[in-house]
Short mmCIF file of C-alpha atoms in Angstrom, two decimals:
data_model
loop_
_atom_site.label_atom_id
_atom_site.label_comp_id
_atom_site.label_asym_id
_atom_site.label_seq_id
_atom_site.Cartn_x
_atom_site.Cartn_y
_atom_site.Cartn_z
CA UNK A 2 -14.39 -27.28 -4.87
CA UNK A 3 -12.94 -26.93 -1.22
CA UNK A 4 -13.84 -23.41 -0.87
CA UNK A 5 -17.27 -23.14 -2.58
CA UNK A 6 -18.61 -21.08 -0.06
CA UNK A 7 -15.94 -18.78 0.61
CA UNK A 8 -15.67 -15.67 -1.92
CA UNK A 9 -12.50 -13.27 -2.19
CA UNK A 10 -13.31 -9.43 -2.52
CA UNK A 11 -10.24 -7.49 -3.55
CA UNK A 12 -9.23 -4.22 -5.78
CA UNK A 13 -6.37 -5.58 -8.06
CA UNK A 14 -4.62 -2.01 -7.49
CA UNK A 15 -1.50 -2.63 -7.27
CA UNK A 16 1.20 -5.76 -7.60
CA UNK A 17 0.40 -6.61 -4.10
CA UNK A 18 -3.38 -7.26 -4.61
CA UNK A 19 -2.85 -8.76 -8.53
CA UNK A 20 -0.82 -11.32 -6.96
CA UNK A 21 -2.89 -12.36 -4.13
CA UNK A 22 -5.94 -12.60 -7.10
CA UNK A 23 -3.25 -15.12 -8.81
CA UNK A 24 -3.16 -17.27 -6.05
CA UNK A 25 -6.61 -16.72 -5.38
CA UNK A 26 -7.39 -18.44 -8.77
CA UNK A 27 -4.61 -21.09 -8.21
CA UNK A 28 -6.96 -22.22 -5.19
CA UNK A 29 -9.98 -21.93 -7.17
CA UNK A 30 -11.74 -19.27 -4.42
CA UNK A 31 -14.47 -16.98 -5.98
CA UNK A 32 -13.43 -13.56 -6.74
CA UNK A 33 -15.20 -10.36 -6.47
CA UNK A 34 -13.47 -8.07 -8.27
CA UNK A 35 -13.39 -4.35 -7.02
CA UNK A 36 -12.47 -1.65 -9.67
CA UNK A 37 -11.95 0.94 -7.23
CA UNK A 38 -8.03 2.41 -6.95
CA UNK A 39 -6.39 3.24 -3.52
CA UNK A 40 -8.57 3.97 -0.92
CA UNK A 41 -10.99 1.62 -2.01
CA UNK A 42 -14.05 0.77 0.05
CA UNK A 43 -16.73 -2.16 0.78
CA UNK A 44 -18.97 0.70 1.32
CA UNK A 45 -18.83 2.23 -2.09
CA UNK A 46 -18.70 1.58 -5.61
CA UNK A 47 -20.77 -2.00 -5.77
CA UNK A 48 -23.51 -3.62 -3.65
CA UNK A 49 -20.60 -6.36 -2.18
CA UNK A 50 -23.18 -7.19 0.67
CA UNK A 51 -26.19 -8.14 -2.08
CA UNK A 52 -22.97 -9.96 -3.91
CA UNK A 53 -22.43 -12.04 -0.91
CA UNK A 54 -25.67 -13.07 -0.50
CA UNK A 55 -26.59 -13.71 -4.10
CA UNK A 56 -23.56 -15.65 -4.10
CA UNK A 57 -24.95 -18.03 -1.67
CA UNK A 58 -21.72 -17.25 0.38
CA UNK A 59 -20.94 -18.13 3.97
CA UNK A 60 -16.96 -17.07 4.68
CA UNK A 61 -16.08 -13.68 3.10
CA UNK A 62 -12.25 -12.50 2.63
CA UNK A 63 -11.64 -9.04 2.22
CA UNK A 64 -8.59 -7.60 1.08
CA UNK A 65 -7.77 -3.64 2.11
CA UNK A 66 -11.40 -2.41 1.52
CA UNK A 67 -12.34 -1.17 4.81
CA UNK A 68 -16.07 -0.62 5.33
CA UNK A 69 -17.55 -0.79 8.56
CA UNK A 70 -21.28 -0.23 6.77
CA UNK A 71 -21.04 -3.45 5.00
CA UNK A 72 -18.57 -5.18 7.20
CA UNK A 73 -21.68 -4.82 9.95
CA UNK A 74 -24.27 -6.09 7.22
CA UNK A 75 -22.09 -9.13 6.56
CA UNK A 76 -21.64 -10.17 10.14
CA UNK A 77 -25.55 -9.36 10.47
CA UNK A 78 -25.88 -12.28 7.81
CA UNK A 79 -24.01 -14.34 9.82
CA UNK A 80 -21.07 -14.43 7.38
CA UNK A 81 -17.62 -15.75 8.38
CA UNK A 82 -15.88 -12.27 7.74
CA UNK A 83 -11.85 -12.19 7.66
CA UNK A 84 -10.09 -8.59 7.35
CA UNK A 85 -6.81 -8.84 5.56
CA UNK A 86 -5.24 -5.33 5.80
CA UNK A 87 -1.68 -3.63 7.47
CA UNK A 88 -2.80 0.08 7.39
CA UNK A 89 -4.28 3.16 9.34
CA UNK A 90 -7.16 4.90 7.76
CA UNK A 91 -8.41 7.59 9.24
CA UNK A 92 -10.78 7.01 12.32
CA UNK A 93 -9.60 3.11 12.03
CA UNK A 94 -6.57 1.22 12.23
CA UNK A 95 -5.83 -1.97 10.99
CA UNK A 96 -1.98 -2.07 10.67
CA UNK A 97 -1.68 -4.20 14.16
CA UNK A 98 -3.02 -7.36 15.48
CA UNK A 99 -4.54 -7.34 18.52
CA UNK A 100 -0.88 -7.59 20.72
CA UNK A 101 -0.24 -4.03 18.94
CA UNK A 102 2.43 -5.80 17.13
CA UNK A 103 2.61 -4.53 13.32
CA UNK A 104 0.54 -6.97 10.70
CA UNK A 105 2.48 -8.19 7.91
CA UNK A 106 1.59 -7.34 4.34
CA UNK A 107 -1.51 -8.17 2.91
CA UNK A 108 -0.21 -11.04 0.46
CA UNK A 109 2.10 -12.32 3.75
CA UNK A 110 -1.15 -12.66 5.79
CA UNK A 111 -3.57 -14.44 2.40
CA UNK A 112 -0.19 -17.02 2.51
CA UNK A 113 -0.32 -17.60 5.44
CA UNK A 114 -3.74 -17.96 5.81
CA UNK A 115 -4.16 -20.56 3.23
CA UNK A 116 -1.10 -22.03 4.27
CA UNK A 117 0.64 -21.94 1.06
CA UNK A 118 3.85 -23.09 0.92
CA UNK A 119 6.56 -23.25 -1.87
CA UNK A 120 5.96 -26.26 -3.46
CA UNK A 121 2.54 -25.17 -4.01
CA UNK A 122 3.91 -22.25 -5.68
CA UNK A 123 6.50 -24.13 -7.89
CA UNK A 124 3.43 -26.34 -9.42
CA UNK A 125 1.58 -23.29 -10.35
CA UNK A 126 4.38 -22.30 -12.10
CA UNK A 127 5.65 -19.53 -9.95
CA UNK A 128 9.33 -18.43 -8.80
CA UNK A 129 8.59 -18.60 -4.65
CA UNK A 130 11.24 -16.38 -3.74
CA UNK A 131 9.61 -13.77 -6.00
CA UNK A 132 5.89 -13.82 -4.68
CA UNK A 133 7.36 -13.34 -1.10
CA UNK A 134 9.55 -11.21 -2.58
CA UNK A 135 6.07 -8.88 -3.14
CA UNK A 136 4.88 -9.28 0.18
CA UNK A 137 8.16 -8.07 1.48
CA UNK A 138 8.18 -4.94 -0.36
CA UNK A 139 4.98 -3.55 -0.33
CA UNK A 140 5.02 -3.92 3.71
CA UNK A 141 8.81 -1.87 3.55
CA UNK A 142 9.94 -1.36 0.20
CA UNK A 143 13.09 -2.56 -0.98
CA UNK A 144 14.60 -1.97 2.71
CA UNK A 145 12.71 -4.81 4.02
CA UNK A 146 13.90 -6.81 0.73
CA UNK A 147 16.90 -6.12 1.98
CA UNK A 148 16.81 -6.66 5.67
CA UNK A 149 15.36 -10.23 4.74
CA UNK A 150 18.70 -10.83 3.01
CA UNK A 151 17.47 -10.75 -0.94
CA UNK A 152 20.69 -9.56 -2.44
CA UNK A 153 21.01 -6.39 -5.14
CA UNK A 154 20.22 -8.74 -8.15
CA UNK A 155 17.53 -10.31 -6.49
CA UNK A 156 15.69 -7.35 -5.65
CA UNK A 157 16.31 -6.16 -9.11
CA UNK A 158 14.15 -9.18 -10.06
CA UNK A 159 11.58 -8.83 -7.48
CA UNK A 160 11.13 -5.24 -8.87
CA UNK A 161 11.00 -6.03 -12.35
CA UNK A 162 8.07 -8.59 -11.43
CA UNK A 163 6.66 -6.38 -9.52
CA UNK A 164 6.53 -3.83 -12.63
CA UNK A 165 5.09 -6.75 -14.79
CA UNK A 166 2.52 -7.73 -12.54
CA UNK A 167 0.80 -4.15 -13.06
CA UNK A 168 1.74 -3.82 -16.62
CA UNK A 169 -2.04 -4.28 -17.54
CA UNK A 170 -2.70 -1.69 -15.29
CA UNK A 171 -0.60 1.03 -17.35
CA UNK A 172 -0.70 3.14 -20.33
CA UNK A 173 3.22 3.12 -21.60
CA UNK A 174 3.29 6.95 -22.56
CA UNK A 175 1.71 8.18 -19.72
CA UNK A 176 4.08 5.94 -17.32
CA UNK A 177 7.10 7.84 -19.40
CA UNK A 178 5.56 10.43 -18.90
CA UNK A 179 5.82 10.25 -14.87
CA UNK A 180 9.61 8.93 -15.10
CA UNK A 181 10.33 12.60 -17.01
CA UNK A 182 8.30 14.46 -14.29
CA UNK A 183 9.65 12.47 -11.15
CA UNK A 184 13.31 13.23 -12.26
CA UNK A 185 12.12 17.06 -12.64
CA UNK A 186 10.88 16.85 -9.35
CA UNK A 187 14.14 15.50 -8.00
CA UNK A 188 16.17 17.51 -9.84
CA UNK A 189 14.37 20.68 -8.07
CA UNK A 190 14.02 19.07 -4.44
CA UNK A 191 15.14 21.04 -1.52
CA UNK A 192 16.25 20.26 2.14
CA UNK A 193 14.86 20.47 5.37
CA UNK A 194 16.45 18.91 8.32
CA UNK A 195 16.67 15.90 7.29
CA UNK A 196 14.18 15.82 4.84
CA UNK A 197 14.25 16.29 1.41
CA UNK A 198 11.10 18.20 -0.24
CA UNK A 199 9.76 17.26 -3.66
CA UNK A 200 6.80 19.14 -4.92
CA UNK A 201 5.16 18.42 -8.35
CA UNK A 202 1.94 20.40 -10.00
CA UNK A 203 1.36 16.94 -11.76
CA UNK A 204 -1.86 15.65 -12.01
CA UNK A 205 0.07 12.42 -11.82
CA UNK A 206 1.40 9.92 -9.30
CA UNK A 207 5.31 10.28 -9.13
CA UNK A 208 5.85 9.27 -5.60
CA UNK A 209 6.79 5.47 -6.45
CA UNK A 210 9.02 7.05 -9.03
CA UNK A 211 10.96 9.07 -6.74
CA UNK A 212 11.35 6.24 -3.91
CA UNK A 213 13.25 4.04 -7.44
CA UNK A 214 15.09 7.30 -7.84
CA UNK A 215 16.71 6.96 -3.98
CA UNK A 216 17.12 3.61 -4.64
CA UNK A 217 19.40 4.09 -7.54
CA UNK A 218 20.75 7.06 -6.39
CA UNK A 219 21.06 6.74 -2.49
CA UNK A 220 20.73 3.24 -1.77
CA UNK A 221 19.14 3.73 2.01
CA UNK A 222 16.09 4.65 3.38
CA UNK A 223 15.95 9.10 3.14
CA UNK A 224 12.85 10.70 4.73
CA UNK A 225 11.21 12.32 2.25
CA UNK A 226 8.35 14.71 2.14
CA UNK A 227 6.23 14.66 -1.21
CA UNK A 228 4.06 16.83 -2.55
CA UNK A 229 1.64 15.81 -5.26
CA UNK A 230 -0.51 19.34 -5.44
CA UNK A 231 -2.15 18.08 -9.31
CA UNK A 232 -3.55 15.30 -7.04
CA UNK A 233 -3.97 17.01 -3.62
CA UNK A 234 -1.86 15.05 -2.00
CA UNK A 235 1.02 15.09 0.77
CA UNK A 236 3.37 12.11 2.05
CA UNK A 237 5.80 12.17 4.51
CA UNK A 238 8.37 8.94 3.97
CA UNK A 239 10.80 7.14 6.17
CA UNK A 240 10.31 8.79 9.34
CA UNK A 241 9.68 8.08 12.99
CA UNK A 242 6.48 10.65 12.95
CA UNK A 243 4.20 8.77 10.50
CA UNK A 244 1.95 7.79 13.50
CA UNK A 245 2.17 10.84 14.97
CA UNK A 246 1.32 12.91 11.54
CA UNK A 247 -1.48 10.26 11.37
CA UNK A 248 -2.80 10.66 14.89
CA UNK A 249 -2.87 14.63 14.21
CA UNK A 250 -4.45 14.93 10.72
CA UNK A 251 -5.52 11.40 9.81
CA UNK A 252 -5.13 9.98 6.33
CA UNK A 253 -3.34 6.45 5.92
CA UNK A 254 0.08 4.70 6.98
CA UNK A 255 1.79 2.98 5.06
CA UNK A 256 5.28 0.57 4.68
CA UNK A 257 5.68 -0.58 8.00
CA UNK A 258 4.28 2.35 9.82
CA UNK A 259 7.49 4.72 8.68
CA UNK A 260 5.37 6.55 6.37
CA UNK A 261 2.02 8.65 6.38
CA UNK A 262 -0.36 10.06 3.33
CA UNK A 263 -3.12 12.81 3.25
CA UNK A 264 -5.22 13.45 0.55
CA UNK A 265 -6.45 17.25 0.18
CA UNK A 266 -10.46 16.92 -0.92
CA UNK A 267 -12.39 20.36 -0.80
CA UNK A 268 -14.70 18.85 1.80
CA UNK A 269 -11.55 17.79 4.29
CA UNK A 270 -9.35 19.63 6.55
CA UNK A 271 -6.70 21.10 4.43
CA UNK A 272 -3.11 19.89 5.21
CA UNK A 273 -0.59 22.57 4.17
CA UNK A 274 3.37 21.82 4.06
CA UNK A 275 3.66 24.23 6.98
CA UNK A 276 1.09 22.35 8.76
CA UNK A 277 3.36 18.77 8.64
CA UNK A 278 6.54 20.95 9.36
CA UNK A 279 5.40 22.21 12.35
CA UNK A 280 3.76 19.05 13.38
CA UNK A 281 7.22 17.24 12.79
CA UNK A 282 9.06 19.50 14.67
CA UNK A 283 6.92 18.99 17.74
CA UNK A 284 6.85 15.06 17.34
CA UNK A 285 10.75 15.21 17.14
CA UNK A 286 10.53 17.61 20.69
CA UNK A 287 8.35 14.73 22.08
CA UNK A 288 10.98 12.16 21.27
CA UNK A 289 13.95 14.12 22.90
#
């Protein structure tokens, strides 16, 4: 085995992360397998350093778990410790390389990394365009799909694998479920400046749901804010003031640093609609 002592640690979330675990297994790499959803950390949920070390393991390769507990007790070990990530959590960043220039996504940089090129892909029985296709969307959505030059019908079939890479992941009523809600939600959306406001009482996820909707309906990039009170959180989309929403309240970037999250916990500062308004109107003052 050419990688017997290196061991993969990822949380196969979301299509991103399932399809770096697929190449993962085409390369034969031990996997430890996080159950944790987003916002997963080395620090919680499993002993990942006692893993490690059980594991005899001497190069560790962890995928968008930030943990600077464990990440210490690994290096401590002596461990061979690569970071794949391309976001801002709050109190850390890890969406730039060391140039400040913005990381690529997370399956871009395991690619790369391994050096895997399409051929490889073609024997494992993969469509190459589609895997980068992945990469390409979950660091800017279909935009950066289609600023690479994937045309309408190809990003139609980058989505659909996308969808069937987390099918497993999915209960089919409850996914209907969040299609009826998200088209509620847009239905009732209101405007401010540029923005349009969606607010849901859903204890459900419906933001992916309402980026498809502008994508069938709009076609562009719209800034967005979403609110997702059932879940406590807020998301401000396609904007210039993600970094500067993240630098005031914290939280997490996302998609190419155009787009910020908070999640409202009882213990946490509480981030109120008025709150990101007011913030975005003094960002866009700065930038005058």
């Amino acid at each position: 085995m050419a990688y017997k002592k290196t061991v993969l640690i990822i949380p196969p979330n979301d299509a991103e992360a399932v399809m770096i675990q697929k190449l993962a297994q085409k390369l034969d790499l031990s996997i430890i397998e996080s159950a944790q959803l987003h916002g997963s950390s080395l620090d919680k949920g499993h002993d990942y350093v006692q893993a490690v070390k059980k594991g005899g393991f001497t190069r560790v390769i962890v995928v968008e778990m930030p943990g600077l507990k464990a990440e210490a007790k690994l290096r401590k070990m002596g461990v061979k410790l690569d970071i794949i990530d391309h976001h801002h959590y709050t109190g850390l960043s890890r969406a730039h390389d060391k140039n400040n220039n913005l990381l690529p996504s997370s399956l871009e940089q395991f690619s790369a990394m391994f050096k895997i090129t399409d051929a490889q892909l073609t024997q494992w029985g993969f469509v190459p365009r589609l895997v980068r296709g992945i990469g390409i969307q979950d660091r800017g959505y279909v935009w950066a799909l289609q600023a690479e030059g994937y045309s309408k019908k190809e990003i139609n079939d980058v989505m659909r694998y996308h969808d069937s890479l987390i099918a497993h992941l999915q209960n089919p009523k409850t996914e209907a479920r969040k299609d009826v809600l998200a088209k509620i939600a847009w239905d009732r959306r209101k405007t401010w400046r540029e923005f349009f406001i969606i607010s849901s009482r859903a204890n459900m996820q419906l933001r992916p749901r309402l980026s498809r909707i502008v994508v069938q309906e709009i076609g562009k990039p719209t800034p967005m804010i979403i609110l997702e009170h059932g879940r406590g959180l807020i998301y401000v989309q396609e904007s210039p003031y993600a970094i500067y929403l993240f630098e005031q309240f914290g939280g997490f970037t996302f998609g190419s640093d155009r787009n910020w999250g908070y999640q409202n916990e009882k213990a946490k500062k509480q981030v109120t609609l008025r709150d990101v308004k007011k913030a975005i109107e003094t960002a866009h003052d700065k930038m005058v």
